[in-house]
């Protein structure tokens, strides 16, 4: 049962019209999806939540903004939703600008939202997991084809338009799992990899997870980095023009940016990339552990910098772009190699 009725939620939202929905939900002790539900019949419509239903219908809007976040990082990309490929456990969308990995089992509640704005209606599609936490959002822009909005909503509208949601308890992040007795097996399996995607199968077989494996693998596979390494890397990448890949996700979605970054700005606890068609917002004060990681691929070693919060949850991963050519790869690898490790700073 929600801590507040739909009427109370609407009143709280009216009292703080400029507050972000996520922040309002936190202040009320409710899930963000409950704010959308409270607005059903006015600004929101409950729609089918499965990505196989939603994704193909988004193409007609043309350029939109794709937003994915976790507790510590937000990624926003502008592009067209096309080339969607469904799958029983994971879907995929890869085109020139929108690059997504979709996990349908976590797409549980969805809303088409139309709010009044100073320059006309603000329209968005918002998807939430079983606990009511945001999985993915699609925001229409001035250049989007808004004429498709009505047909889109009608095609996906649910019979159930209740203003109260049945939510499940929020699942905490998986704690780091290491198995030091099998560290040599981990290193041998690491040597044998030919694709980065094989890593999760390896750690699962050894009863570990990503962060647990990083903590025990040691050189040359992993190097724990000093604080502020992510910030230093982003500034260096912007200065060098080297293309990068940034992965940000949650249980239901991973969103990826590929390309160079140019404008990096620090504001309060946030470090931000503010480029045309791509924004990234990362809470620097949430980073508890950062690692430089090397995994074998058929194109050569893939070097990444990966950061985790104090609970052990993955915040973001930053890779070089192997297909960008030898010069770009060498430039990226040099940026990573220049980052100080934790032990050097501690000494």
mmCIF file of C-alpha atoms in Angstrom, residues 145-281:
data_model
loop_
_atom_site.group_PDB
_atom_site.id
_atom_site.type_symbol
_atom_site.label_atom_id
_atom_site.label_comp_id
_atom_site.label_asym_id
_atom_site.label_seq_id
_atom_site.Cartn_x
_atom_site.Cartn_y
_atom_site.Cartn_z
ATOM 1 C CA UNK A 145 6.294 14.106 -35.170
ATOM 2 C CA UNK A 146 3.693 14.817 -32.494
ATOM 3 C CA UNK A 147 0.852 13.855 -34.872
ATOM 4 C CA UNK A 148 1.703 10.240 -34.079
ATOM 5 C CA UNK A 149 1.075 10.727 -30.340
ATOM 6 C CA UNK A 150 -2.663 10.033 -30.343
ATOM 7 C CA UNK A 151 -2.447 6.822 -32.408
ATOM 8 C CA UNK A 152 0.509 5.677 -30.308
ATOM 9 C CA UNK A 153 -1.398 6.082 -27.030
ATOM 10 C CA UNK A 154 -4.542 4.426 -28.361
ATOM 11 C CA UNK A 155 -2.616 1.456 -29.747
ATOM 12 C CA UNK A 156 -1.048 0.719 -26.360
ATOM 13 C CA UNK A 157 -3.763 1.879 -23.922
ATOM 14 C CA UNK A 158 -4.615 -0.659 -21.226
ATOM 15 C CA UNK A 159 -8.128 -1.345 -20.018
ATOM 16 C CA UNK A 160 -6.851 -0.893 -16.466
ATOM 17 C CA UNK A 161 -6.473 2.852 -15.898
ATOM 18 C CA UNK A 162 -6.276 2.702 -12.104
ATOM 19 C CA UNK A 163 -4.452 5.447 -10.240
ATOM 20 C CA UNK A 164 -2.916 3.006 -7.751
ATOM 21 C CA UNK A 165 -0.161 0.528 -8.622
ATOM 22 C CA UNK A 166 0.647 -2.875 -7.195
ATOM 23 C CA UNK A 167 4.382 -2.646 -6.536
ATOM 24 C CA UNK A 168 6.973 -5.146 -5.365
ATOM 25 C CA UNK A 169 9.696 -4.372 -2.806
ATOM 26 C CA UNK A 170 12.805 -2.792 -4.314
ATOM 27 C CA UNK A 171 15.611 -5.323 -4.744
ATOM 28 C CA UNK A 172 18.996 -4.149 -3.426
ATOM 29 C CA UNK A 173 22.074 -4.412 -5.658
ATOM 30 C CA UNK A 174 23.875 -7.722 -5.585
ATOM 31 C CA UNK A 175 26.715 -7.592 -3.081
ATOM 32 C CA UNK A 176 30.223 -8.208 -4.434
ATOM 33 C CA UNK A 177 30.884 -11.944 -4.731
ATOM 34 C CA UNK A 178 34.451 -13.189 -4.897
ATOM 35 C CA UNK A 179 35.809 -16.709 -4.603
ATOM 36 C CA UNK A 180 39.527 -16.409 -3.809
ATOM 37 C CA UNK A 181 40.004 -20.181 -3.893
ATOM 38 C CA UNK A 182 39.148 -20.105 -7.603
ATOM 39 C CA UNK A 183 41.227 -17.039 -8.469
ATOM 40 C CA UNK A 184 43.542 -19.046 -10.737
ATOM 41 C CA UNK A 185 40.565 -20.466 -12.614
ATOM 42 C CA UNK A 186 39.315 -16.913 -13.029
ATOM 43 C CA UNK A 187 42.625 -15.777 -14.515
ATOM 44 C CA UNK A 188 42.840 -18.807 -16.819
ATOM 45 C CA UNK A 189 39.289 -18.239 -18.038
ATOM 46 C CA UNK A 190 40.104 -14.554 -18.482
ATOM 47 C CA UNK A 191 43.073 -15.469 -20.691
ATOM 48 C CA UNK A 192 40.847 -17.717 -22.800
ATOM 49 C CA UNK A 193 38.172 -15.079 -23.512
ATOM 50 C CA UNK A 194 37.661 -13.925 -27.090
ATOM 51 C CA UNK A 195 34.747 -11.551 -26.395
ATOM 52 C CA UNK A 196 33.906 -9.259 -23.480
ATOM 53 C CA UNK A 197 30.438 -10.806 -23.229
ATOM 54 C CA UNK A 198 32.040 -14.093 -22.121
ATOM 55 C CA UNK A 199 33.103 -12.486 -18.854
ATOM 56 C CA UNK A 200 29.719 -12.721 -17.153
ATOM 57 C CA UNK A 201 29.404 -16.410 -18.027
ATOM 58 C CA UNK A 202 32.874 -16.981 -16.590
ATOM 59 C CA UNK A 203 32.133 -15.242 -13.300
ATOM 60 C CA UNK A 204 28.769 -16.952 -12.985
ATOM 61 C CA UNK A 205 30.378 -20.369 -13.430
ATOM 62 C CA UNK A 206 32.893 -19.541 -10.703
ATOM 63 C CA UNK A 207 30.159 -18.270 -8.319
ATOM 64 C CA UNK A 208 31.397 -14.682 -8.541
ATOM 65 C CA UNK A 209 30.123 -11.424 -9.989
ATOM 66 C CA UNK A 210 31.776 -8.494 -11.745
ATOM 67 C CA UNK A 211 33.020 -6.486 -8.767
ATOM 68 C CA UNK A 212 33.980 -9.570 -6.761
ATOM 69 C CA UNK A 213 36.107 -10.810 -9.661
ATOM 70 C CA UNK A 214 37.751 -7.423 -10.123
ATOM 71 C CA UNK A 215 38.754 -7.337 -6.477
ATOM 72 C CA UNK A 216 40.769 -10.558 -6.701
ATOM 73 C CA UNK A 217 41.953 -10.841 -10.318
ATOM 74 C CA UNK A 218 45.016 -8.629 -9.987
ATOM 75 C CA UNK A 219 47.421 -7.529 -12.713
ATOM 76 C CA UNK A 220 47.493 -7.603 -15.691
ATOM 77 C CA UNK A 221 43.721 -7.999 -15.781
ATOM 78 C CA UNK A 222 42.596 -5.306 -13.353
ATOM 79 C CA UNK A 223 44.077 -2.216 -11.749
ATOM 80 C CA UNK A 224 42.200 -0.344 -9.036
ATOM 81 C CA UNK A 225 42.368 3.362 -9.760
ATOM 82 C CA UNK A 226 42.750 6.379 -7.542
ATOM 83 C CA UNK A 227 39.788 8.589 -6.619
ATOM 84 C CA UNK A 228 38.838 11.183 -9.248
ATOM 85 C CA UNK A 229 40.063 8.901 -12.056
ATOM 86 C CA UNK A 230 36.726 8.980 -13.891
ATOM 87 C CA UNK A 231 36.698 12.769 -13.834
ATOM 88 C CA UNK A 232 40.311 12.935 -15.035
ATOM 89 C CA UNK A 233 39.571 10.450 -17.819
ATOM 90 C CA UNK A 234 36.542 12.372 -19.086
ATOM 91 C CA UNK A 235 38.444 15.652 -19.199
ATOM 92 C CA UNK A 236 41.355 13.933 -20.959
ATOM 93 C CA UNK A 237 39.044 12.257 -23.480
ATOM 94 C CA UNK A 238 37.402 15.589 -24.270
ATOM 95 C CA UNK A 239 40.779 17.209 -24.763
ATOM 96 C CA UNK A 240 42.119 14.468 -27.002
ATOM 97 C CA UNK A 241 39.129 13.885 -29.276
ATOM 98 C CA UNK A 242 39.539 10.125 -28.867
ATOM 99 C CA UNK A 243 36.191 8.339 -29.383
ATOM 100 C CA UNK A 244 34.804 6.457 -26.421
ATOM 101 C CA UNK A 245 31.904 4.182 -25.559
ATOM 102 C CA UNK A 246 29.927 4.984 -22.391
ATOM 103 C CA UNK A 247 27.584 2.335 -20.959
ATOM 104 C CA UNK A 248 24.973 3.371 -18.373
ATOM 105 C CA UNK A 249 22.187 1.115 -17.223
ATOM 106 C CA UNK A 250 19.910 -0.504 -14.720
ATOM 107 C CA UNK A 251 18.292 -3.924 -14.509
ATOM 108 C CA UNK A 252 15.938 -3.219 -17.414
ATOM 109 C CA UNK A 253 18.045 -1.185 -19.842
ATOM 110 C CA UNK A 254 21.588 -0.338 -20.890
ATOM 111 C CA UNK A 255 22.073 2.770 -23.032
ATOM 112 C CA UNK A 256 25.316 3.398 -24.900
ATOM 113 C CA UNK A 257 27.023 6.426 -26.418
ATOM 114 C CA UNK A 258 29.755 5.928 -29.010
ATOM 115 C CA UNK A 259 31.880 8.791 -30.257
ATOM 116 C CA UNK A 260 34.077 11.637 -29.040
ATOM 117 C CA UNK A 261 33.047 13.985 -26.267
ATOM 118 C CA UNK A 262 33.861 17.694 -26.236
ATOM 119 C CA UNK A 263 32.256 19.659 -23.410
ATOM 120 C CA UNK A 264 32.848 18.350 -19.876
ATOM 121 C CA UNK A 265 31.564 20.507 -17.025
ATOM 122 C CA UNK A 266 31.660 19.914 -13.279
ATOM 123 C CA UNK A 267 28.727 21.334 -11.311
ATOM 124 C CA UNK A 268 28.460 20.573 -7.604
ATOM 125 C CA UNK A 269 28.726 16.810 -7.115
ATOM 126 C CA UNK A 270 28.023 16.148 -10.815
ATOM 127 C CA UNK A 271 30.375 15.792 -13.735
ATOM 128 C CA UNK A 272 28.510 16.375 -16.990
ATOM 129 C CA UNK A 273 29.038 15.868 -20.689
ATOM 130 C CA UNK A 274 26.961 18.492 -22.518
ATOM 131 C CA UNK A 275 27.346 17.794 -26.222
ATOM 132 C CA UNK A 276 24.875 18.138 -29.116
ATOM 133 C CA UNK A 277 22.663 15.050 -29.010
ATOM 134 C CA UNK A 278 24.408 13.557 -25.973
ATOM 135 C CA UNK A 279 24.266 14.431 -22.287
ATOM 136 C CA UNK A 280 25.774 12.505 -19.389
ATOM 137 C CA UNK A 281 25.374 13.351 -15.698
#
